Short mmCIF file of N, CA and C in Angstrom, two decimals:
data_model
loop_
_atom_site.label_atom_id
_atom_site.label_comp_id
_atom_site.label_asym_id
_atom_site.label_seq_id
_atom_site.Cartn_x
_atom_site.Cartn_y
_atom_site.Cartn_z
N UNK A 1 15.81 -5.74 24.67
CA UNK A 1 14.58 -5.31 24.04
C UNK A 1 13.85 -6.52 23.46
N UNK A 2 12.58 -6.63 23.35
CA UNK A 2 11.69 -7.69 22.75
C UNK A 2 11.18 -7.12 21.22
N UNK A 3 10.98 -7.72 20.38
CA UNK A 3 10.64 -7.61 19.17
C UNK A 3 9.67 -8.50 18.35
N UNK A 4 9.86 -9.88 18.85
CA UNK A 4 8.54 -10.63 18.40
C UNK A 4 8.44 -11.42 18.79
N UNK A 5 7.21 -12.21 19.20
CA UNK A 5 6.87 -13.71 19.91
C UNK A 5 6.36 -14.64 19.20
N UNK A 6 6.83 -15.48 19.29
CA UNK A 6 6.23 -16.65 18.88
C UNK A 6 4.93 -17.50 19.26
N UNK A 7 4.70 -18.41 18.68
CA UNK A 7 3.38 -19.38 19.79
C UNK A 7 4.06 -20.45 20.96
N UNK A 8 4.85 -20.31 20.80
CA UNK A 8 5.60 -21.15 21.78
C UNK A 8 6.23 -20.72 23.07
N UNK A 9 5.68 -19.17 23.14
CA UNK A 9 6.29 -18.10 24.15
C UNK A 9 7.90 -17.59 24.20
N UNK A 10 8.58 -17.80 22.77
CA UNK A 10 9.80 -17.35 22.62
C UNK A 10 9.81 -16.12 22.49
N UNK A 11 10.61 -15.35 22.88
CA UNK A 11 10.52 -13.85 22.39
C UNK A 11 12.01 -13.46 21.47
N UNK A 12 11.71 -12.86 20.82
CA UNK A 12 13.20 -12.46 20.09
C UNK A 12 13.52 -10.33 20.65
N UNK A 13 14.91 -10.98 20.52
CA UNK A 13 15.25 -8.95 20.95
C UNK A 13 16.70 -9.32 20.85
N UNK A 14 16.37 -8.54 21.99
CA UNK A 14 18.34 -8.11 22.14
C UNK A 14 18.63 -8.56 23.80
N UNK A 15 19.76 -8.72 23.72
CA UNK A 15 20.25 -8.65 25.62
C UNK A 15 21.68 -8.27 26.01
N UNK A 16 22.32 -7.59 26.85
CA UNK A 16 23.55 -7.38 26.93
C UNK A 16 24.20 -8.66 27.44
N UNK A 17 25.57 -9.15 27.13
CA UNK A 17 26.33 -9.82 27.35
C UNK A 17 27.84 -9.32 27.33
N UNK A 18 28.42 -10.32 28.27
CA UNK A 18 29.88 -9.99 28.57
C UNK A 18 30.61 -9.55 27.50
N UNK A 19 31.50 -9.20 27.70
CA UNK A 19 32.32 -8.39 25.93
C UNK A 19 33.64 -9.27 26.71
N UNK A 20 34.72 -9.34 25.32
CA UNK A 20 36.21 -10.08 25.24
C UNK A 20 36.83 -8.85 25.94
N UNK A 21 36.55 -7.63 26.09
CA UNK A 21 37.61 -6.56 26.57
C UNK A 21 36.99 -6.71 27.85
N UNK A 22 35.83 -7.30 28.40
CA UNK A 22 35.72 -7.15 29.47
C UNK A 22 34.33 -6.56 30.54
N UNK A 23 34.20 -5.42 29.04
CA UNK A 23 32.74 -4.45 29.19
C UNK A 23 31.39 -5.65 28.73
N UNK A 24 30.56 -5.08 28.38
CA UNK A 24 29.36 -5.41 27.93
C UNK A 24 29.47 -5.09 26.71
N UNK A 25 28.34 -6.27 25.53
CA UNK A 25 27.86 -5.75 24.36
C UNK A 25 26.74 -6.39 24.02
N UNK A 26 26.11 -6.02 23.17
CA UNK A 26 24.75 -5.98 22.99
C UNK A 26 24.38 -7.72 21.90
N UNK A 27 23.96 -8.38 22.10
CA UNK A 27 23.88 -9.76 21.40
C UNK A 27 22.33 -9.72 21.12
N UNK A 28 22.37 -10.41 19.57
CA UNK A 28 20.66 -11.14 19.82
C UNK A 28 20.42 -12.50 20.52
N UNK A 29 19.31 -12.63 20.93
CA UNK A 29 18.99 -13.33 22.44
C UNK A 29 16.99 -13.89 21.91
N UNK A 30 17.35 -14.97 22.45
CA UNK A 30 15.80 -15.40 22.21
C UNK A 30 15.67 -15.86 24.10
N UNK A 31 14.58 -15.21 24.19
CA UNK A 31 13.58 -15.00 25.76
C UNK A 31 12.95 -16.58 25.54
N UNK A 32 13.19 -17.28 26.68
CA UNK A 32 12.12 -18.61 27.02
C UNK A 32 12.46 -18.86 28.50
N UNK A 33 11.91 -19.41 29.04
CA UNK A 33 11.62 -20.09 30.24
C UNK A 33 11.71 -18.68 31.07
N UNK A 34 11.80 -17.65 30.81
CA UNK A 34 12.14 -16.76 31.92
C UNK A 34 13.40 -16.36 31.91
N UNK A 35 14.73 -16.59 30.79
CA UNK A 35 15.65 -16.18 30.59
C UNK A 35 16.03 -15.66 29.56
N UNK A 36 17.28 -15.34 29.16
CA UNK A 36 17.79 -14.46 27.69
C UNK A 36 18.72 -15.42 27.31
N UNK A 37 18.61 -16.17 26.58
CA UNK A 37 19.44 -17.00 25.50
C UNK A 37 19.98 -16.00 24.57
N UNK A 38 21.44 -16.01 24.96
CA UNK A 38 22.39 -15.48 23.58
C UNK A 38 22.70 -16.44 22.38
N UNK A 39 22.11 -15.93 21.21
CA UNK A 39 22.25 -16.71 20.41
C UNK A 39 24.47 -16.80 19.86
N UNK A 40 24.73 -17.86 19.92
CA UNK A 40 25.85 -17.94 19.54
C UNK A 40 26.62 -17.84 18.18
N UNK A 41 27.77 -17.59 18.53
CA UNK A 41 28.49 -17.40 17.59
C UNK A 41 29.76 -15.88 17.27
N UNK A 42 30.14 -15.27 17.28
CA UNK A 42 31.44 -14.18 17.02
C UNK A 42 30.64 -13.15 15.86
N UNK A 43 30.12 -13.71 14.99
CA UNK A 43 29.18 -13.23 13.78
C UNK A 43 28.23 -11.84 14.48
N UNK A 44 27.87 -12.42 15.74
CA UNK A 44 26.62 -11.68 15.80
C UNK A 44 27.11 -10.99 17.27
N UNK A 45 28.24 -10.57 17.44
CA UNK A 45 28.58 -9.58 17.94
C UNK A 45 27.81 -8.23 17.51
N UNK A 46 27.07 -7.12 18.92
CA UNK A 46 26.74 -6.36 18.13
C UNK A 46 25.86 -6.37 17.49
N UNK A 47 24.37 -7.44 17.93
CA UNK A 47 23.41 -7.87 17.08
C UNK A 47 22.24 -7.78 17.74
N UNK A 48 20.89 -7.87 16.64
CA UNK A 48 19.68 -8.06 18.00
C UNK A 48 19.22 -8.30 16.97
N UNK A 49 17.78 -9.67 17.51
CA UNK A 49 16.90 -10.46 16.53
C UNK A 49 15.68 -9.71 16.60
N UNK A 50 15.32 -9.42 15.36
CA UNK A 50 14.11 -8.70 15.13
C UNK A 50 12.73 -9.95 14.92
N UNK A 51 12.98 -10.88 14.81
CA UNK A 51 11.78 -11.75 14.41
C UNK A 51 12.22 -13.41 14.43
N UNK A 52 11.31 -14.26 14.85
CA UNK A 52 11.68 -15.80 14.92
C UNK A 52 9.95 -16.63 14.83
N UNK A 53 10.05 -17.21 14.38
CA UNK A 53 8.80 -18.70 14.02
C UNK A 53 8.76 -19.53 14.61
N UNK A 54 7.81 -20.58 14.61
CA UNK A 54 7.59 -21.47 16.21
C UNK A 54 8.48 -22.84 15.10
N UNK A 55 9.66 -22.90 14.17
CA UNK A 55 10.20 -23.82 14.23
C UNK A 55 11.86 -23.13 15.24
N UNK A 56 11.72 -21.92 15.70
CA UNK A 56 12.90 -21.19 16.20
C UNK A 56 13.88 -20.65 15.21
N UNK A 57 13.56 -20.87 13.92
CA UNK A 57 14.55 -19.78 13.62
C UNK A 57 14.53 -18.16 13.40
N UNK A 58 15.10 -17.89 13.57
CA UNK A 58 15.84 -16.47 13.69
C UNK A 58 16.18 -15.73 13.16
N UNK A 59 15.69 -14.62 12.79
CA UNK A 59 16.48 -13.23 11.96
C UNK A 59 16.85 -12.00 12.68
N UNK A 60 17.78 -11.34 12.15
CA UNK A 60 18.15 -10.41 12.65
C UNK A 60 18.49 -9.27 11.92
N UNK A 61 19.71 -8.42 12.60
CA UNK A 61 20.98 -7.72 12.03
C UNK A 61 22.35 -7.77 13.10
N UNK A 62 23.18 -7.55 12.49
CA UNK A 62 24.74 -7.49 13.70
C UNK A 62 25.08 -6.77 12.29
N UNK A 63 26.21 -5.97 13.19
CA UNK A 63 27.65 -4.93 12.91
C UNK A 63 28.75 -5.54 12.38
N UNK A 64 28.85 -5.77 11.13
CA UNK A 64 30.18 -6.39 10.46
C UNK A 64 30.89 -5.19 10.51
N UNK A 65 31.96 -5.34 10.76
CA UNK A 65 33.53 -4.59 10.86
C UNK A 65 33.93 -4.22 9.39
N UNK A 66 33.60 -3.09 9.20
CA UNK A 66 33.96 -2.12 7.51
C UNK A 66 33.06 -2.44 6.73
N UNK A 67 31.91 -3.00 7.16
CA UNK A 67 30.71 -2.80 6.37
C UNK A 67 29.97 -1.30 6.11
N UNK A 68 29.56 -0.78 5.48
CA UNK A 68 28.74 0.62 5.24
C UNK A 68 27.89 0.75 5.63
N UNK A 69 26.83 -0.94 6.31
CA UNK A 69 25.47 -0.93 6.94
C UNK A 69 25.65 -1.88 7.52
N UNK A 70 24.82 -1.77 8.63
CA UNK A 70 24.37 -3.25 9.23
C UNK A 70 23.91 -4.31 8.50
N UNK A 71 24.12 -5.90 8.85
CA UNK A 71 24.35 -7.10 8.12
C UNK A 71 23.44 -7.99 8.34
N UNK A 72 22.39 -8.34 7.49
CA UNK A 72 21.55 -9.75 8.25
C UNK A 72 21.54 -10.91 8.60
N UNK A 73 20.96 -11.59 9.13
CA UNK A 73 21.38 -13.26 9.65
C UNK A 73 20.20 -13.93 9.56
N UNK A 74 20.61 -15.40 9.43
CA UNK A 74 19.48 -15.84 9.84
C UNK A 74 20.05 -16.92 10.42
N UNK A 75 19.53 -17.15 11.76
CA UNK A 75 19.95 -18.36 12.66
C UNK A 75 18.79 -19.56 13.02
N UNK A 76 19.77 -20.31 12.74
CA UNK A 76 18.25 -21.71 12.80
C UNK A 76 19.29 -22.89 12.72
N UNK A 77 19.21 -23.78 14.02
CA UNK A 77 19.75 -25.30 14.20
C UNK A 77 21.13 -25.26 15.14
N UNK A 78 21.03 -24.05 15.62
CA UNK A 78 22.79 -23.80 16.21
C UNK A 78 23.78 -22.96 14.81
N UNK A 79 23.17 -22.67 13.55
CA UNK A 79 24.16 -22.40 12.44
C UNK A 79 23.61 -20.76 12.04
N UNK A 80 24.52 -20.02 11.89
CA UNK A 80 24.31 -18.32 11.81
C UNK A 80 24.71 -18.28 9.99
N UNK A 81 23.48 -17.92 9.58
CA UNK A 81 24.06 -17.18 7.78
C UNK A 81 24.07 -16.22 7.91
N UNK A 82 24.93 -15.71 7.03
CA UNK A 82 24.98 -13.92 6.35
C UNK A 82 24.26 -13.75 5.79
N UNK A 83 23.07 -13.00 6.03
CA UNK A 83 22.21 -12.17 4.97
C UNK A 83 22.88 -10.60 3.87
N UNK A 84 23.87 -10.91 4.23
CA UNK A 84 24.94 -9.82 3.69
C UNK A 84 23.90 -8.28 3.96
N UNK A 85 23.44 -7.24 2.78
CA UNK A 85 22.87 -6.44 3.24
C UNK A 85 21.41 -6.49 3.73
N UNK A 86 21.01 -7.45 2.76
CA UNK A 86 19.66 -7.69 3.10
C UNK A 86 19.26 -7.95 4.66
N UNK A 87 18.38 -6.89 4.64
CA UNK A 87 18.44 -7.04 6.24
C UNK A 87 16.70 -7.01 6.83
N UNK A 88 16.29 -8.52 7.19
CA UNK A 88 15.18 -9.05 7.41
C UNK A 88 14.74 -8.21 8.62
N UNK A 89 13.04 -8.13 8.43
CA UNK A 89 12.43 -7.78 9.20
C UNK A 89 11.41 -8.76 9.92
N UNK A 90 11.02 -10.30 9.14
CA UNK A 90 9.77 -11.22 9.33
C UNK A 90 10.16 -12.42 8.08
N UNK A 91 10.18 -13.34 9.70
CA UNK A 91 10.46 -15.04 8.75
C UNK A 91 8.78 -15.55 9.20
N UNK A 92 8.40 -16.18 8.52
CA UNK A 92 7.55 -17.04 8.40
C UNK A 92 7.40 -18.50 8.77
N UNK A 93 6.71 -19.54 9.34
CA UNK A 93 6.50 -20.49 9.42
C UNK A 93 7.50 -21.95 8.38
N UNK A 94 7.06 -21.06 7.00
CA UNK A 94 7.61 -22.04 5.70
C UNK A 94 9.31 -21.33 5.66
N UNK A 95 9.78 -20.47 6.73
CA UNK A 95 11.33 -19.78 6.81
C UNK A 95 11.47 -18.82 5.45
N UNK A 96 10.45 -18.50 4.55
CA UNK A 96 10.46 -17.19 3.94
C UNK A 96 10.27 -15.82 4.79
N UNK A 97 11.62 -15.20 4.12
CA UNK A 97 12.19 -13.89 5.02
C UNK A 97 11.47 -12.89 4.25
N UNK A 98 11.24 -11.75 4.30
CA UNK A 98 10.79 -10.55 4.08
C UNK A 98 11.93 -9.06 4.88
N UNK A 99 12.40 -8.56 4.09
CA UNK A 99 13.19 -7.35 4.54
C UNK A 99 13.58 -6.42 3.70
N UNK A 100 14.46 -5.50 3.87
CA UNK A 100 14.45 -4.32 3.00
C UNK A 100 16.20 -4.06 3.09
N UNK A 101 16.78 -3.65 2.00
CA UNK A 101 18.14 -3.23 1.69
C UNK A 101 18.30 -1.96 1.62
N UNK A 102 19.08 -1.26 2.45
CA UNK A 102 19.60 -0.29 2.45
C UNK A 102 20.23 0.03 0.98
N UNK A 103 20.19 1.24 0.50
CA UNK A 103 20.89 1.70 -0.67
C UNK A 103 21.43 3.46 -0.53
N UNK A 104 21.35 3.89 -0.94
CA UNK A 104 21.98 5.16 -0.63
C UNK A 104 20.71 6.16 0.00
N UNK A 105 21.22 7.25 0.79
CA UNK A 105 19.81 7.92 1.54
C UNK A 105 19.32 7.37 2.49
N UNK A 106 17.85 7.35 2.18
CA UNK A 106 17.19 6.65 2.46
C UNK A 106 16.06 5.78 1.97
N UNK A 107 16.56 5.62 0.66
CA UNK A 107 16.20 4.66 -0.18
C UNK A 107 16.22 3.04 0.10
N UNK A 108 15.38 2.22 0.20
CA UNK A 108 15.76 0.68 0.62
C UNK A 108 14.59 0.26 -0.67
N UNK A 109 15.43 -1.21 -0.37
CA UNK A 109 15.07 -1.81 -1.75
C UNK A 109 14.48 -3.27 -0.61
N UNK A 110 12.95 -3.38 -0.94
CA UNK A 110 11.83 -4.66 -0.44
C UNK A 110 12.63 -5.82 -1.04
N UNK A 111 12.26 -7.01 -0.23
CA UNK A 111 13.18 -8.12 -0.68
C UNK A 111 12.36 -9.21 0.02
N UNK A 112 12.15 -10.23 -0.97
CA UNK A 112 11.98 -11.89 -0.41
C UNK A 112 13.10 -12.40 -0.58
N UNK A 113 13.00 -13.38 0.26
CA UNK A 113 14.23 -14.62 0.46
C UNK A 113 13.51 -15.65 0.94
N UNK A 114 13.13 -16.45 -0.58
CA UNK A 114 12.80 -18.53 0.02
C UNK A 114 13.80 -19.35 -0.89
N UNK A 115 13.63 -19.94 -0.25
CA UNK A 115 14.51 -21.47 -0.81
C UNK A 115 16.06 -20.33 -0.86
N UNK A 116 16.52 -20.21 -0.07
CA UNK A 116 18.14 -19.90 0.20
C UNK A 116 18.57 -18.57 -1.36
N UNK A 117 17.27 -18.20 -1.57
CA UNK A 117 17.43 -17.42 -3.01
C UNK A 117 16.74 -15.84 -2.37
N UNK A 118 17.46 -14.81 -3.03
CA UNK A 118 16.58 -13.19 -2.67
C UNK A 118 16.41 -12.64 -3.77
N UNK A 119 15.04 -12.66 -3.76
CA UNK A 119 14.45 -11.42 -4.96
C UNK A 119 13.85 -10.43 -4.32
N UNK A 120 13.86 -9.69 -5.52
CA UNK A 120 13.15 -7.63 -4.90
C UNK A 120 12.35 -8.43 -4.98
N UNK A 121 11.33 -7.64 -4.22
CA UNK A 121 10.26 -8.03 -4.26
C UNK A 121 9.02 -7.41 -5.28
N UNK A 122 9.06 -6.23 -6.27
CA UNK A 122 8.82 -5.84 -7.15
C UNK A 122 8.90 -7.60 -8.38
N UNK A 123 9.99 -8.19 -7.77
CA UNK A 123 10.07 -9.03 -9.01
C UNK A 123 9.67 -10.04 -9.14
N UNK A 124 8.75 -10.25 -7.96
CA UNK A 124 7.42 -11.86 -7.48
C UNK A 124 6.50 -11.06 -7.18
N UNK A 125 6.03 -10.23 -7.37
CA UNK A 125 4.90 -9.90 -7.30
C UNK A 125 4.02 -9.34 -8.77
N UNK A 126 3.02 -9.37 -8.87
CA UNK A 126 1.88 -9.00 -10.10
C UNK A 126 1.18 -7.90 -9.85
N UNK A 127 1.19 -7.22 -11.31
CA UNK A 127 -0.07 -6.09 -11.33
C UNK A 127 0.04 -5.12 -10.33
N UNK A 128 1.78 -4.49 -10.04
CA UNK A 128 1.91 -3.24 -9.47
C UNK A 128 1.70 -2.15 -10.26
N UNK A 129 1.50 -2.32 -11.14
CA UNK A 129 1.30 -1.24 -12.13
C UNK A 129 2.79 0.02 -11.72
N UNK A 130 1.41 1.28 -11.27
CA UNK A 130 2.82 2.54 -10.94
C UNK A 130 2.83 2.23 -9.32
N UNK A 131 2.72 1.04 -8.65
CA UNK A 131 2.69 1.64 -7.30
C UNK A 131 4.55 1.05 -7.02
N UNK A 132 5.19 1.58 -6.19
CA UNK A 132 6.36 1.37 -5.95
C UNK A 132 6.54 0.91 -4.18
N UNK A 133 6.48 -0.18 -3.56
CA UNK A 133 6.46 -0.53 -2.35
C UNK A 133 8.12 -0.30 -1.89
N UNK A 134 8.15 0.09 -0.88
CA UNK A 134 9.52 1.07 -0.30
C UNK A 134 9.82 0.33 1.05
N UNK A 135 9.44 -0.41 1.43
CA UNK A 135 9.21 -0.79 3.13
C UNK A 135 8.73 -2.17 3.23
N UNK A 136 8.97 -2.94 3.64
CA UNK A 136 8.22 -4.21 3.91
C UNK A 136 8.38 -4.23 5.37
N UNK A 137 6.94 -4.80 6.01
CA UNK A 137 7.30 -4.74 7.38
C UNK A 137 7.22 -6.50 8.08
N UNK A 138 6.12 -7.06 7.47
CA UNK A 138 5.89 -8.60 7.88
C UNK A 138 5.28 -8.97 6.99
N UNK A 139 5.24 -11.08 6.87
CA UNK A 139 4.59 -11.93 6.37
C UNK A 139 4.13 -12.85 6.97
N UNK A 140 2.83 -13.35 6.83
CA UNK A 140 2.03 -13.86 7.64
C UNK A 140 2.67 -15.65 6.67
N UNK A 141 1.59 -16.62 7.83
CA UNK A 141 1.79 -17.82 7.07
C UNK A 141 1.32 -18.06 5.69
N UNK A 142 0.61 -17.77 5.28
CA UNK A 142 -0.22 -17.82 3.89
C UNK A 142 1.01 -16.34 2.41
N UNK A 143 1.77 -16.25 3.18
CA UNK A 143 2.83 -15.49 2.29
C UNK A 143 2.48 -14.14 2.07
N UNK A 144 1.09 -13.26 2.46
CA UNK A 144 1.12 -11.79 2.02
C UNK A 144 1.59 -11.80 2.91
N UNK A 145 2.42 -10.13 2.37
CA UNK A 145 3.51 -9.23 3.22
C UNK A 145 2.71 -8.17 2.84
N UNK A 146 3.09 -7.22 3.91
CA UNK A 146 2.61 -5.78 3.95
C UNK A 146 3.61 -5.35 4.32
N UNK A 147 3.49 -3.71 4.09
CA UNK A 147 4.66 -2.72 4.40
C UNK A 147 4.02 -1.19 4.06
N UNK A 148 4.81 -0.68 3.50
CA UNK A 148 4.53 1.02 2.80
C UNK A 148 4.97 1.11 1.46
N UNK A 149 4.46 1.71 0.53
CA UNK A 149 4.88 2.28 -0.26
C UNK A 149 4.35 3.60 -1.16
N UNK A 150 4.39 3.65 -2.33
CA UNK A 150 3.91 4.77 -3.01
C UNK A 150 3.98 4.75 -4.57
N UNK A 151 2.77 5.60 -4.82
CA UNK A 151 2.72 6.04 -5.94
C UNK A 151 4.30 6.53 -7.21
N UNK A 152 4.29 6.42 -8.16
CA UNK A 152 5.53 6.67 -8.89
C UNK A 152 5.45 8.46 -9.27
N UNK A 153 6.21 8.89 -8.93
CA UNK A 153 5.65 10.74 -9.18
C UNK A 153 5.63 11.14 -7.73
N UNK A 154 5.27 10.47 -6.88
CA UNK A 154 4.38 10.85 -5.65
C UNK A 154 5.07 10.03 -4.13
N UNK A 155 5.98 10.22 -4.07
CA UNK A 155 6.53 10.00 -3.36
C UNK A 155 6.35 10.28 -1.57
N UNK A 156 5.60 11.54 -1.74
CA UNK A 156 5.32 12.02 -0.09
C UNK A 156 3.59 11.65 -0.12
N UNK A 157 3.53 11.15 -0.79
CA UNK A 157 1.61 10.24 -0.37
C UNK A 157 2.12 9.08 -0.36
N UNK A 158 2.48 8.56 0.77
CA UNK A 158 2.14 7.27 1.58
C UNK A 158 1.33 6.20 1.33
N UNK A 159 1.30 5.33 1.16
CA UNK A 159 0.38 4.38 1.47
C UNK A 159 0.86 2.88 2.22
N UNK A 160 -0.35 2.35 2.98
CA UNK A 160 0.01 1.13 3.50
C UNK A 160 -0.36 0.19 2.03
N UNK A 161 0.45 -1.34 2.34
CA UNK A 161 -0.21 -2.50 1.25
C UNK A 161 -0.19 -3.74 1.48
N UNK A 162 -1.20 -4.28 1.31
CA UNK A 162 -0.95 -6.01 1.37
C UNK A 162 -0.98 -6.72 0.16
N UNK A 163 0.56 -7.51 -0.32
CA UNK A 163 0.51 -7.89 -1.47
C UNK A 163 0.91 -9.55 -1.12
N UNK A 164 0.17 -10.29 -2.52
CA UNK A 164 0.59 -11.72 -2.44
C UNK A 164 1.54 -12.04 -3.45
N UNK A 165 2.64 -12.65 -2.42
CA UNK A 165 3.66 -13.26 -4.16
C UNK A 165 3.07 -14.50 -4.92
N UNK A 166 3.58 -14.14 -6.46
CA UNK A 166 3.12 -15.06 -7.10
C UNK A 166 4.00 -16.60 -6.27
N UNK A 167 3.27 -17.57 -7.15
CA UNK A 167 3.92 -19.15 -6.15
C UNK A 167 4.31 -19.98 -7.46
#
C-alpha cells in the first residue's frame, strides 16, 4: 500500500516480504526507482510506514509481541526508534512528528514529538479555550498541524482545525 510521497518521488506504505517460517509478512517499505525497499531491521516485523520527508526519514507503526496496541517508529540513517505507543501519523521536513495515542475505547490522545521529546499536544499549543482536538492528521513545513476535534460537552459535533504550536 502507498501512504505518502515525498518530493523526491519516494513513496512510503507497506510491502509483503519473506517471513523466517517461510510464509510472507507484511514490512514497511519505501517505493523509489520503481521498487519496494524493506526498511530493515526485526523491530518492524509486521509494520507499514505511514509518512516520510525529502531528508528520508520515516514513520510508521509495527506489532510488538504483548503489546495492547500497535507501536511507533521512526526510521532515519539505517537506525529504527521506538515510538512506544505514540503512534505517528506526519514527520515534517525539521523531523517533527505529529500522531495520536491510543488510550482506552476510542479515545486517543494528539501528540508532538521534536527534539527526541513528546508532548500532548493540548500542551504547546495556545488559546484552546473549550475546544478539545482528538485526531491529528498532518504537519506541514511551517509546523501547523491539522486534524479533528471538538467542542467540550459536545462531543458528536465534529470539527476540522488548523493549529500553530507555540516555538
Amino acid at each position: 500500500d502507498a501512504n505518502a510521497i515525498n518530493y523526491l518521488r519516494q513513496v512510503a506504505g507497506g510491502c509483503s516480504v519473506a517471513a523466517p517460517d517461510g510464509g510472507t509478512e507484511g514490512r514497511a517499505c519505501v517505493y523509489a526507482g520503481g521498487r519496494a525497499v524493506p526498511l530493515p531491521g526485526r523491530m518492524l516485523r509486521g509494520s507499514r510506514a505511514v509518512d516520510l520527508n525529502n531528508k528520508g526519514q520515516v514513520v510508521g507503526w509495527y506489532t510488538k509481541p504483548g503489546a495492547p496496541f500497535v507501536q511507533g517508529f521512526l526510521h532515519q540513517r539505517g537506525v529504527n526508534t521506538d515510538l512506544g505507543p505514540w503512534l505517528p501519523e506526519s514527520i515534517n521536513g525539521s523531523g517533527t512528528i505529529v500522531g495520536n495515542r491510543p488510550v482506552k475505547g476510542s479515545t486517543r490522545i494528539p501528540f508532538v514529538r521534536t527534539g527526541g521529546r513528546v508532548y500532548e499536544l493540548r500542551s504547546v499549543v495556545h488559546n484552546l479555550g473549550d475546544f478539545v482536538p482528538n485526531y491529528v492528521k498532518e504537519i506541514n513545513e511551517a509546523g501547523a498541524i491539522v486534524g479533528d476535534g471538538y467542542y467540550k460537552g459536545k462531543p458528536n459535533q465534529g470539527r476540522g482545525f488548523i493549529l500553530h504550536p507555540a516555538r
